[in-house]
CSV table of C-alpha atoms in Angstrom, one decimal:
chain,number,residue,atom,x,y,z
Y,2,MET,CA,-90.4,-17.8,-50.2
Y,3,SER,CA,-89.7,-20.9,-48.2
Y,4,ALA,CA,-86.4,-19.5,-46.8
Y,5,ALA,CA,-88.1,-16.2,-45.8
Y,6,LEU,CA,-90.9,-18.2,-44.1
Y,7,ALA,CA,-88.3,-20.3,-42.3
Y,8,THR,CA,-86.5,-17.1,-41.1
Y,9,PHE,CA,-89.7,-15.6,-39.8
Y,10,ARG,CA,-90.5,-18.8,-37.9
Y,11,SER,CA,-87.0,-18.8,-36.5
Y,12,ASN,CA,-87.4,-15.2,-35.3
Y,13,ALA,CA,-90.7,-16.1,-33.7
Y,14,ARG,CA,-89.1,-19.0,-31.9
Y,15,ASP,CA,-86.4,-16.6,-30.7
Y,16,VAL,CA,-89.0,-14.3,-29.2
Y,17,ARG,CA,-90.8,-17.1,-27.6
Y,18,GLY,CA,-87.5,-18.6,-26.2
Y,19,ALA,CA,-86.7,-15.3,-24.5
Y,20,LEU,CA,-88.7,-16.4,-21.5
Y,21,PRO,CA,-89.3,-19.9,-20.2
Y,22,ASN,CA,-92.6,-21.6,-21.2
Y,23,TRP,CA,-94.0,-21.5,-17.7
Y,24,VAL,CA,-93.6,-17.7,-17.6
Y,25,TRP,CA,-95.5,-17.4,-20.9
Y,26,ALA,CA,-98.2,-19.7,-19.4
Y,27,VAL,CA,-98.5,-17.5,-16.2
Y,28,LEU,CA,-98.7,-14.3,-18.3
Y,29,LEU,CA,-101.5,-15.9,-20.5
Y,30,ILE,CA,-103.4,-17.1,-17.5
Y,31,ALA,CA,-103.1,-13.7,-15.8
Y,32,PHE,CA,-104.4,-11.9,-18.9
Y,33,ALA,CA,-107.3,-14.3,-19.2
Y,34,VAL,CA,-108.3,-13.8,-15.5
Y,35,VAL,CA,-108.2,-9.9,-15.7
Y,36,TYR,CA,-109.8,-9.9,-19.2
Y,37,PRO,CA,-113.3,-8.8,-18.0
Y,38,TYR,CA,-111.7,-5.7,-16.4
Y,39,ILE,CA,-109.9,-5.0,-19.7
Y,40,THR,CA,-113.2,-5.1,-21.6
Y,41,ASP,CA,-114.7,-2.6,-19.1
Y,42,ALA,CA,-112.0,-0.2,-20.1
Y,43,ILE,CA,-112.5,-0.4,-23.9
Y,44,ASP,CA,-115.4,0.3,-26.1
Y,45,LEU,CA,-115.2,-1.1,-29.6
Y,46,PRO,CA,-118.0,0.0,-32.0
Y,47,ILE,CA,-117.6,-3.1,-34.2
Y,48,ILE,CA,-118.2,-5.3,-31.2
Y,49,GLY,CA,-121.1,-3.4,-29.7
Y,50,GLY,CA,-119.7,-2.3,-26.3
Y,51,HIS,CA,-117.8,-4.1,-23.5
Y,52,ASP,CA,-120.9,-6.0,-22.2
Y,53,ASP,CA,-121.5,-7.5,-25.7
Y,54,LEU,CA,-117.8,-8.3,-26.0
Y,55,LEU,CA,-117.7,-10.1,-22.7
Y,56,ASP,CA,-121.0,-12.0,-23.5
Y,57,ALA,CA,-119.4,-13.1,-26.9
Y,58,SER,CA,-116.3,-14.2,-25.0
Y,59,ILE,CA,-118.3,-16.3,-22.6
Y,60,GLN,CA,-120.1,-18.0,-25.4
Y,61,THR,CA,-116.7,-18.6,-27.1
Y,62,LEU,CA,-115.3,-20.3,-24.0
Y,63,GLY,CA,-118.2,-22.8,-24.2
Y,64,TYR,CA,-117.4,-23.4,-27.9
Y,65,ILE,CA,-113.7,-23.9,-27.0
Y,66,ILE,CA,-114.6,-26.7,-24.6
Y,67,MET,CA,-116.7,-28.4,-27.3
Y,68,ALA,CA,-114.1,-27.9,-30.0
Y,69,LEU,CA,-111.4,-29.5,-27.7
Y,70,GLY,CA,-113.8,-32.4,-27.1
Y,71,LEU,CA,-114.4,-32.9,-30.8
Y,72,ASN,CA,-110.7,-32.6,-31.4
Y,73,ILE,CA,-110.2,-35.8,-29.4
Y,74,VAL,CA,-112.5,-37.7,-31.7
Y,75,VAL,CA,-111.5,-36.1,-35.0
Y,76,GLY,CA,-108.0,-34.7,-34.5
Y,77,MET,CA,-106.4,-37.3,-32.3
Y,78,ALA,CA,-108.3,-40.5,-33.1
Y,79,GLY,CA,-109.1,-39.6,-36.7
Y,80,LEU,CA,-112.9,-40.5,-36.4
Y,81,LEU,CA,-115.1,-38.2,-38.4
Y,82,ASP,CA,-118.1,-37.1,-36.3
Y,83,LEU,CA,-120.9,-35.0,-37.8
Y,84,GLY,CA,-123.3,-35.4,-35.0
Y,85,TYR,CA,-121.5,-33.8,-32.1
Y,86,VAL,CA,-124.4,-31.4,-31.5
Y,87,ALA,CA,-126.2,-34.4,-30.0
Y,88,PHE,CA,-123.9,-34.5,-27.0
Y,89,TYR,CA,-124.3,-30.7,-26.5
Y,90,ALA,CA,-128.1,-31.3,-26.5
Y,91,ILE,CA,-127.9,-34.2,-24.0
Y,92,GLY,CA,-125.7,-32.1,-21.6
Y,93,ALA,CA,-128.0,-29.1,-21.9
Y,94,PHE,CA,-131.1,-31.2,-21.1
Y,95,VAL,CA,-129.4,-32.7,-18.1
Y,96,ILE,CA,-129.1,-29.2,-16.5
Y,97,GLY,CA,-132.7,-28.7,-17.6
Y,98,TRP,CA,-133.8,-31.8,-15.7
Y,99,LEU,CA,-131.6,-31.3,-12.6
Y,100,GLY,CA,-131.5,-27.5,-12.4
Y,101,SER,CA,-135.0,-26.2,-13.1
Y,102,GLN,CA,-138.7,-26.5,-12.1
Y,103,HIS,CA,-139.4,-28.9,-15.0
Y,104,PHE,CA,-140.5,-31.7,-12.7
Y,105,PRO,CA,-142.7,-29.7,-10.3
Y,106,ASN,CA,-144.3,-32.7,-8.6
Y,107,VAL,CA,-141.1,-34.3,-7.3
Y,108,ASN,CA,-141.1,-34.8,-3.5
Y,109,ASP,CA,-144.8,-33.8,-3.2
Y,110,GLY,CA,-144.2,-30.4,-4.8
Y,111,LYS,CA,-141.4,-29.5,-2.3
Y,112,GLY,CA,-138.7,-30.3,-4.8
Y,113,ILE,CA,-135.2,-31.7,-4.3
Y,114,HIS,CA,-132.4,-29.3,-3.4
Y,115,PHE,CA,-128.7,-29.9,-2.9
Y,116,LEU,CA,-126.3,-27.1,-2.2
Y,117,VAL,CA,-128.6,-24.5,-3.8
Y,118,LYS,CA,-131.0,-21.9,-2.6
Y,119,SER,CA,-134.1,-24.0,-1.4
Y,120,THR,CA,-136.8,-21.3,-0.9
Y,121,SER,CA,-138.3,-18.6,-3.1
Y,122,ALA,CA,-137.2,-15.1,-2.3
Y,123,ILE,CA,-140.8,-13.9,-2.9
Y,124,SER,CA,-143.1,-16.5,-1.4
Y,125,HIS,CA,-140.5,-18.1,1.0
Y,126,GLN,CA,-141.8,-21.5,0.0
Y,127,PRO,CA,-139.7,-24.4,-1.2
Y,128,ILE,CA,-139.0,-24.2,-4.9
Y,129,PRO,CA,-140.5,-27.1,-6.8
Y,130,GLY,CA,-138.5,-29.2,-9.2
Y,131,ILE,CA,-135.0,-30.7,-9.0
Y,132,HIS,CA,-132.2,-28.3,-8.1
Y,133,LEU,CA,-128.7,-29.7,-7.8
Y,134,ASN,CA,-125.6,-27.6,-7.6
Y,135,PHE,CA,-124.2,-26.6,-10.9
Y,136,PHE,CA,-120.7,-28.0,-10.2
Y,137,LEU,CA,-122.2,-31.4,-9.4
Y,138,VAL,CA,-124.4,-31.3,-12.5
Y,139,ILE,CA,-121.5,-30.7,-14.9
Y,140,PHE,CA,-119.9,-34.0,-13.9
Y,141,ILE,CA,-123.2,-35.9,-13.9
Y,142,ALA,CA,-123.8,-34.6,-17.5
Y,143,ALA,CA,-120.2,-35.5,-18.5
Y,144,ALA,CA,-120.7,-39.1,-17.3
Y,145,PHE,CA,-124.1,-39.3,-18.9
Y,146,THR,CA,-123.0,-38.1,-22.3
Y,147,ALA,CA,-119.9,-40.3,-22.1
Y,148,LEU,CA,-122.3,-43.2,-21.9
Y,149,TRP,CA,-124.1,-42.0,-24.9
Y,150,GLY,CA,-120.8,-41.6,-26.7
Y,151,VAL,CA,-120.1,-45.3,-26.2
Y,152,ILE,CA,-123.6,-46.1,-27.4
Y,153,LEU,CA,-122.9,-44.1,-30.6
Y,154,GLY,CA,-119.4,-45.5,-31.0
Y,155,ALA,CA,-120.3,-49.2,-30.6
Y,156,PRO,CA,-122.2,-49.5,-34.0
Y,157,THR,CA,-119.6,-47.5,-35.9
Y,158,LEU,CA,-116.5,-49.6,-35.0
Y,159,ARG,CA,-116.4,-51.3,-38.4
Y,160,LEU,CA,-117.2,-48.1,-40.3
Y,161,ARG,CA,-114.8,-45.6,-41.9
Y,162,GLY,CA,-114.9,-42.5,-44.1
Y,163,ASP,CA,-118.2,-41.5,-45.6
Y,164,TYR,CA,-120.1,-44.3,-43.9
Y,165,LEU,CA,-119.0,-43.2,-40.5
Y,166,ALA,CA,-119.9,-39.6,-41.3
Y,167,ILE,CA,-123.5,-40.7,-42.3
Y,168,VAL,CA,-124.0,-42.7,-39.1
Y,169,THR,CA,-122.8,-39.9,-36.9
Y,170,LEU,CA,-124.9,-37.3,-38.8
Y,171,ALA,CA,-127.9,-39.5,-38.3
Y,172,PHE,CA,-127.3,-39.6,-34.5
Y,173,GLY,CA,-127.0,-35.8,-34.5
Y,174,GLU,CA,-130.4,-35.6,-36.2
Y,175,ILE,CA,-132.1,-38.3,-34.1
Y,176,VAL,CA,-131.4,-36.9,-30.6
Y,177,PRO,CA,-133.0,-33.4,-31.1
Y,178,ARG,CA,-136.0,-35.1,-32.7
Y,179,VAL,CA,-136.4,-37.4,-29.8
Y,180,PHE,CA,-136.4,-34.4,-27.4
Y,181,GLU,CA,-138.8,-32.5,-29.6
Y,182,ASN,CA,-141.3,-35.4,-29.5
Y,183,SER,CA,-141.0,-36.5,-25.9
Y,184,GLN,CA,-143.7,-34.3,-24.3
Y,185,SER,CA,-145.6,-37.5,-23.3
Y,186,GLY,CA,-142.8,-39.8,-22.7
Y,187,PHE,CA,-140.5,-40.8,-25.5
Y,188,PHE,CA,-142.6,-40.9,-28.7
Y,189,GLY,CA,-145.8,-41.4,-26.7
Y,190,ILE,CA,-144.5,-44.1,-24.4
Y,191,GLY,CA,-145.1,-43.3,-20.8
Y,192,SER,CA,-146.4,-40.0,-19.4
Y,193,THR,CA,-143.3,-38.1,-18.3
Y,194,ASP,CA,-142.5,-34.9,-20.1
Y,195,PHE,CA,-138.8,-34.8,-20.7
Y,196,SER,CA,-138.4,-31.7,-22.9
Y,197,ASN,CA,-141.5,-29.6,-23.0
Y,198,GLY,CA,-141.4,-30.0,-26.8
Y,199,ARG,CA,-140.4,-27.1,-28.9
Y,200,GLN,CA,-141.0,-24.7,-26.1
Y,201,GLY,CA,-138.1,-26.1,-24.2
Y,202,ILE,CA,-137.2,-25.8,-20.6
Y,203,THR,CA,-136.8,-22.4,-19.0
Y,204,PRO,CA,-135.8,-20.8,-16.7
Y,205,ILE,CA,-132.6,-22.7,-15.8
Y,206,ASP,CA,-130.9,-22.3,-12.4
Y,207,LYS,CA,-128.0,-19.9,-12.3
Y,208,ILE,CA,-124.6,-21.0,-11.1
Y,209,ASN,CA,-124.2,-21.6,-7.4
Y,210,LEU,CA,-120.9,-21.9,-5.5
Y,211,PRO,CA,-120.9,-25.0,-3.4
Y,212,TRP,CA,-120.3,-23.2,-0.2
Y,213,THR,CA,-123.1,-20.6,-0.6
Y,214,THR,CA,-126.7,-20.5,-1.5
Y,215,ASP,CA,-126.4,-17.3,-3.4
Y,216,THR,CA,-126.6,-17.4,-7.2
Y,217,PHE,CA,-124.6,-15.4,-9.7
Y,218,ARG,CA,-126.8,-12.6,-10.9
Y,219,TYR,CA,-125.8,-12.4,-14.5
Y,220,PRO,CA,-126.7,-10.9,-17.0
Y,221,LEU,CA,-126.4,-7.9,-14.6
Y,222,ASP,CA,-122.8,-9.0,-13.9
Y,223,LEU,CA,-121.2,-11.3,-16.4
Y,224,LYS,CA,-117.8,-11.6,-14.8
Y,225,PRO,CA,-118.6,-14.6,-12.5
Y,226,ALA,CA,-120.0,-16.6,-15.4
Y,227,TYR,CA,-116.8,-15.7,-17.4
Y,228,TRP,CA,-114.5,-16.9,-14.6
Y,229,VAL,CA,-116.5,-20.2,-14.2
Y,230,ALA,CA,-116.3,-20.8,-18.0
Y,231,LEU,CA,-112.6,-19.9,-17.9
Y,232,GLY,CA,-112.0,-22.4,-15.1
Y,233,MET,CA,-113.8,-25.1,-17.1
Y,234,VAL,CA,-111.6,-24.3,-20.2
Y,235,PHE,CA,-108.4,-24.6,-18.1
Y,236,PHE,CA,-109.7,-28.0,-16.8
Y,237,THR,CA,-110.5,-29.1,-20.3
Y,238,ILE,CA,-107.0,-28.1,-21.6
Y,239,PHE,CA,-105.3,-29.9,-18.7
Y,240,ILE,CA,-107.2,-33.1,-19.4
Y,241,ASN,CA,-106.5,-32.8,-23.2
Y,242,ARG,CA,-102.8,-32.3,-22.6
Y,243,ARG,CA,-102.6,-35.3,-20.2
Y,244,LEU,CA,-104.5,-37.5,-22.7
Y,245,ARG,CA,-102.4,-36.3,-25.6
Y,246,ASP,CA,-99.1,-37.4,-23.9
Y,247,SER,CA,-100.5,-40.6,-22.4
Y,248,ARG,CA,-100.4,-44.1,-23.8
Y,249,LEU,CA,-104.0,-43.8,-24.8
Y,250,GLY,CA,-103.2,-40.6,-26.8
Y,251,ARG,CA,-100.4,-42.3,-28.6
Y,252,ALA,CA,-102.8,-45.2,-29.4
Y,253,TRP,CA,-105.3,-42.7,-30.8
Y,254,ILE,CA,-102.6,-41.2,-33.1
Y,255,ALA,CA,-101.6,-44.7,-34.2
Y,256,VAL,CA,-105.2,-45.5,-35.1
Y,257,ARG,CA,-105.5,-42.2,-37.0
Y,258,GLU,CA,-102.3,-42.8,-39.0
Y,259,ASP,CA,-102.9,-46.4,-39.9
Y,260,GLU,CA,-105.6,-48.5,-38.3
Y,261,VAL,CA,-104.4,-51.8,-39.7
Y,262,ALA,CA,-100.8,-51.2,-38.6
Y,263,ALA,CA,-102.0,-50.1,-35.1
Y,264,ALA,CA,-104.0,-53.3,-34.7
Y,265,ALA,CA,-101.0,-55.4,-35.8
Y,266,MET,CA,-98.9,-53.7,-33.2
Y,267,GLY,CA,-101.3,-54.6,-30.4
Y,268,VAL,CA,-103.6,-51.6,-30.1
Y,269,ASN,CA,-107.1,-52.6,-29.0
Y,270,LEU,CA,-109.2,-50.8,-31.6
Y,271,VAL,CA,-112.5,-51.4,-29.9
Y,272,ARG,CA,-111.3,-50.0,-26.6
Y,273,THR,CA,-109.4,-47.1,-28.2
Y,274,LYS,CA,-112.2,-45.9,-30.4
Y,275,LEU,CA,-114.9,-46.2,-27.7
Y,276,LEU,CA,-112.8,-44.2,-25.3
Y,277,ALA,CA,-112.3,-41.5,-27.9
Y,278,TYR,CA,-116.1,-41.3,-28.4
Y,279,ALA,CA,-116.8,-41.3,-24.7
Y,280,ILE,CA,-114.3,-38.7,-23.7
Y,281,GLY,CA,-115.1,-36.4,-26.6
Y,282,ALA,CA,-118.8,-36.7,-25.8
Y,283,ALA,CA,-118.2,-36.0,-22.1
Y,284,PHE,CA,-116.7,-32.6,-23.0
Y,285,GLY,CA,-119.7,-31.9,-25.2
Y,286,GLY,CA,-122.1,-32.5,-22.3
Y,287,PHE,CA,-119.7,-30.6,-20.0
Y,288,ALA,CA,-120.1,-27.5,-22.2
Y,289,GLY,CA,-123.8,-28.1,-22.8
Y,290,VAL,CA,-124.5,-27.7,-19.0
Y,291,PHE,CA,-122.7,-24.4,-18.9
Y,292,LEU,CA,-124.3,-22.9,-22.1
Y,293,GLY,CA,-127.7,-24.2,-20.9
Y,294,THR,CA,-127.5,-22.3,-17.6
Y,295,TYR,CA,-125.9,-19.2,-19.2
Y,296,ASN,CA,-128.5,-18.9,-21.9
Y,297,ASN,CA,-131.2,-19.6,-19.3
Y,298,THR,CA,-133.1,-22.0,-21.7
Y,299,VAL,CA,-132.8,-25.4,-23.3
Y,300,ASN,CA,-134.6,-25.6,-26.6
Y,301,VAL,CA,-134.3,-28.1,-29.5
Y,302,ASP,CA,-133.9,-25.1,-31.9
Y,303,GLN,CA,-130.4,-24.7,-30.5
Y,304,PHE,CA,-129.3,-28.1,-31.7
Y,305,GLU,CA,-129.3,-28.0,-35.5
Y,306,PHE,CA,-127.0,-29.9,-37.8
Y,307,GLY,CA,-125.2,-26.7,-38.7
Y,308,PHE,CA,-123.9,-26.4,-35.2
Y,309,SER,CA,-122.0,-29.7,-35.5
Y,310,VAL,CA,-120.4,-28.3,-38.7
Y,311,PHE,CA,-119.6,-25.1,-37.0
Y,312,ILE,CA,-117.6,-26.9,-34.2
Y,313,LEU,CA,-116.0,-29.2,-36.7
Y,314,CYS,CA,-114.8,-26.2,-38.7
Y,315,MET,CA,-113.1,-24.8,-35.6
Y,316,VAL,CA,-111.1,-28.0,-35.3
Y,317,ILE,CA,-110.1,-28.1,-39.0
Y,318,ILE,CA,-109.3,-24.4,-39.4
Y,319,GLY,CA,-107.5,-24.2,-36.1
Y,320,GLY,CA,-105.3,-27.3,-36.7
Y,321,MET,CA,-106.5,-30.8,-36.2
Y,322,GLY,CA,-104.8,-32.5,-33.3
Y,323,ASN,CA,-103.2,-29.3,-32.0
Y,324,ILE,CA,-104.7,-28.0,-28.8
Y,325,SER,CA,-103.5,-24.4,-29.2
Y,326,GLY,CA,-104.7,-24.4,-32.8
Y,327,VAL,CA,-108.2,-25.6,-32.0
Y,328,ILE,CA,-108.5,-22.9,-29.3
Y,329,LEU,CA,-107.5,-20.3,-31.9
Y,330,GLY,CA,-109.9,-21.7,-34.5
Y,331,ALA,CA,-112.7,-21.6,-32.0
Y,332,ILE,CA,-112.0,-17.9,-31.1
Y,333,PHE,CA,-111.7,-16.9,-34.7
Y,334,LEU,CA,-114.9,-18.6,-36.0
Y,335,SER,CA,-116.9,-17.5,-33.0
Y,336,MET,CA,-116.0,-13.9,-33.4
Y,337,VAL,CA,-116.5,-14.0,-37.2
Y,338,ASN,CA,-120.0,-15.5,-36.7
Y,339,ARG,CA,-120.9,-13.2,-33.9
Y,340,ASN,CA,-119.4,-9.8,-35.1
Y,341,LEU,CA,-117.9,-9.8,-38.6
Y,342,LEU,CA,-120.9,-11.2,-40.5
Y,343,PRO,CA,-123.5,-8.8,-38.9
Y,344,GLN,CA,-121.2,-5.8,-39.4
Y,345,LEU,CA,-120.9,-6.7,-43.1
Y,346,ASN,CA,-124.6,-6.1,-43.5
Y,347,THR,CA,-124.2,-2.4,-42.8
Y,348,TYR,CA,-122.1,-1.8,-45.9
Y,349,PRO,CA,-124.7,-2.1,-48.7
Y,350,ASP,CA,-126.6,0.9,-47.2
Y,351,LYS,CA,-123.4,2.9,-47.1
Y,352,ILE,CA,-122.9,2.6,-50.9
Y,353,GLY,CA,-126.6,3.1,-51.8
Y,354,LEU,CA,-127.6,-0.6,-52.3
Y,355,ASN,CA,-130.8,-2.0,-51.0
Y,356,PHE,CA,-129.6,-5.5,-50.2
Y,357,ASP,CA,-129.8,-7.6,-47.1
Y,358,LEU,CA,-126.5,-9.5,-46.6
Y,359,THR,CA,-127.9,-11.6,-43.8
Y,360,SER,CA,-129.7,-13.7,-46.4
Y,361,ILE,CA,-126.3,-14.9,-47.7
Y,362,ASN,CA,-124.5,-15.0,-44.3
Y,363,PHE,CA,-123.8,-18.7,-44.8
Y,364,GLY,CA,-122.5,-18.1,-48.2
Y,365,ILE,CA,-120.0,-15.5,-46.9
Y,366,PHE,CA,-119.0,-17.8,-44.1
Y,367,GLY,CA,-118.5,-20.6,-46.6
Y,368,PHE,CA,-116.4,-18.3,-48.8
Y,369,LEU,CA,-114.1,-17.4,-45.9
Y,370,LEU,CA,-113.7,-21.1,-45.1
Y,371,LEU,CA,-112.9,-21.8,-48.7
Y,372,VAL,CA,-110.2,-19.1,-48.8
Y,373,MET,CA,-108.7,-20.5,-45.6
Y,374,MET,CA,-108.6,-24.1,-46.9
Y,375,VAL,CA,-106.9,-22.9,-50.1
Y,376,LEU,CA,-104.3,-20.7,-48.5
Y,377,ARG,CA,-103.6,-22.8,-45.4
Y,378,PRO,CA,-105.2,-26.3,-45.5
Y,379,GLU,CA,-103.4,-27.5,-42.5
Y,380,GLY,CA,-105.0,-24.9,-40.2
Y,381,PHE,CA,-103.7,-21.9,-38.2
Y,382,ILE,CA,-101.5,-23.9,-35.9
Y,383,PRO,CA,-101.2,-27.5,-37.2
Y,384,SER,CA,-99.7,-30.4,-35.4
Y,385,THR,CA,-96.2,-31.2,-36.7
Y,386,ARG,CA,-97.3,-34.4,-38.4
Y,387,ARG,CA,-100.1,-32.7,-40.2
Y,388,LYS,CA,-97.9,-29.8,-41.3
Y,389,LEU,CA,-95.4,-32.2,-42.8
Y,390,GLU,CA,-98.1,-33.9,-44.7
Y,391,PHE,CA,-98.9,-30.6,-46.5
Y,392,HIS,CA,-95.5,-29.0,-46.6
Y,393,GLU,CA,-92.8,-31.6,-46.3
Y,394,ALA,CA,-90.7,-29.8,-48.9
Y,395,GLU,CA,-91.0,-26.6,-47.0
Y,396,GLY,CA,-90.1,-28.3,-43.8
Y,397,GLU,CA,-86.8,-29.5,-45.4
Y,398,ALA,CA,-86.2,-26.0,-46.7
Y,399,GLU,CA,-86.7,-24.6,-43.2
Y,400,ILE,CA,-84.1,-27.0,-41.8
Y,401,ASP,CA,-81.7,-26.0,-44.5
Y,402,ALA,CA,-82.3,-22.2,-43.9
Y,403,LEU,CA,-81.6,-22.8,-40.2
Y,404,GLY,CA,-78.2,-24.1,-41.0
Y,405,GLY,CA,-78.9,-27.7,-41.9
Y,406,ALA,CA,-79.4,-30.7,-39.6
Y,407,ASP,CA,-77.9,-34.1,-39.3
Y,408,GLU,CA,-80.0,-37.2,-39.8
Y,409,PRO,CA,-81.1,-37.7,-36.1
Y,410,GLN,CA,-82.3,-34.1,-35.9
Y,411,LEU,CA,-84.2,-34.4,-39.2
Y,412,TYR,CA,-85.8,-37.6,-37.9
Y,413,GLU,CA,-86.9,-35.9,-34.7
Y,414,VAL,CA,-88.4,-32.9,-36.5
Y,415,ARG,CA,-90.4,-35.2,-38.8
Y,416,HIS,CA,-91.7,-37.4,-36.1
Y,417,GLN,CA,-92.3,-35.2,-33.0
């Protein structure tokens, strides 16, 4: 079995090696760019049509950004975070504050506008509220959530394992409750309404290009929103790759493997951990701004604990620490949650059973995760280190099947 698997992987590497890596990258980017036109040409009944497929893809791109952000904390630095939804909430509310009419009395009712359409198309009067350009808000939100990432990380520096999980879970529960109860200041302190309670903030400004005052008119046309999300994903991947190969990325890996040994070798644990929390949180807010404007609403009901677990599952199933694996895990779980589980509910009627499968959707989802963890605990595309942790014997068999290797080659394979 191990020899057959090694042969299959060898053939796969031969196919991949037929073209340089940069050619594969260009082909993948080209496919991603023209993907909306491909969805126009196909109509899959299980998906619900090309518009629904593109809408699901746009949501998935937002999840990919958050999964890559959480991968920095969990996959690279080895810090368990069960409250990641808090950063999504903070980023979403930033676009609610800076891209809506939520503060109508600002500037004597005339509002504040920067690189956006400043007058109503109907009344031709200044639009009240604060309206900053989307591409400015995403970086404001990233910086703001990074600050909150540091605030979360500071009390957890001495914690590990279950204790760290409990503290981060608590933070993920506290933030939505703060927004839920901040209609009259924060818990009754002050008079400013920061969240509109359970009603949330709506509508949210659509995306504006910096050089024009016109807004993207989705949902009538989803393609512009898709391309913006795709650009944000490419930016996130670029930053992740640069971080992974940097001195900071190697410090994260050292802390993940052995914190005591890393400290003994001169790694500053406080700085390293806080940077992991800050950068991971920044990407959570980065995605929160996009999903807030795309969904046209920001509401505390969107920020439940289950969402943190959902994003964490993407990281674990895809392959902790591996960028490509996390992306694949995000796509897989997003499509399962969006399309497979609802489709399963149609089968009881086909066999004459009066049973609603939606009541056990979480049970089905959990069963699929259980099967995945039993059959492939290291994830779809694990990092080399993690794969060797689970399949060190198989790795040696793979080397033997490929014709053997001398000691330097074996060392390189085990430690790349």
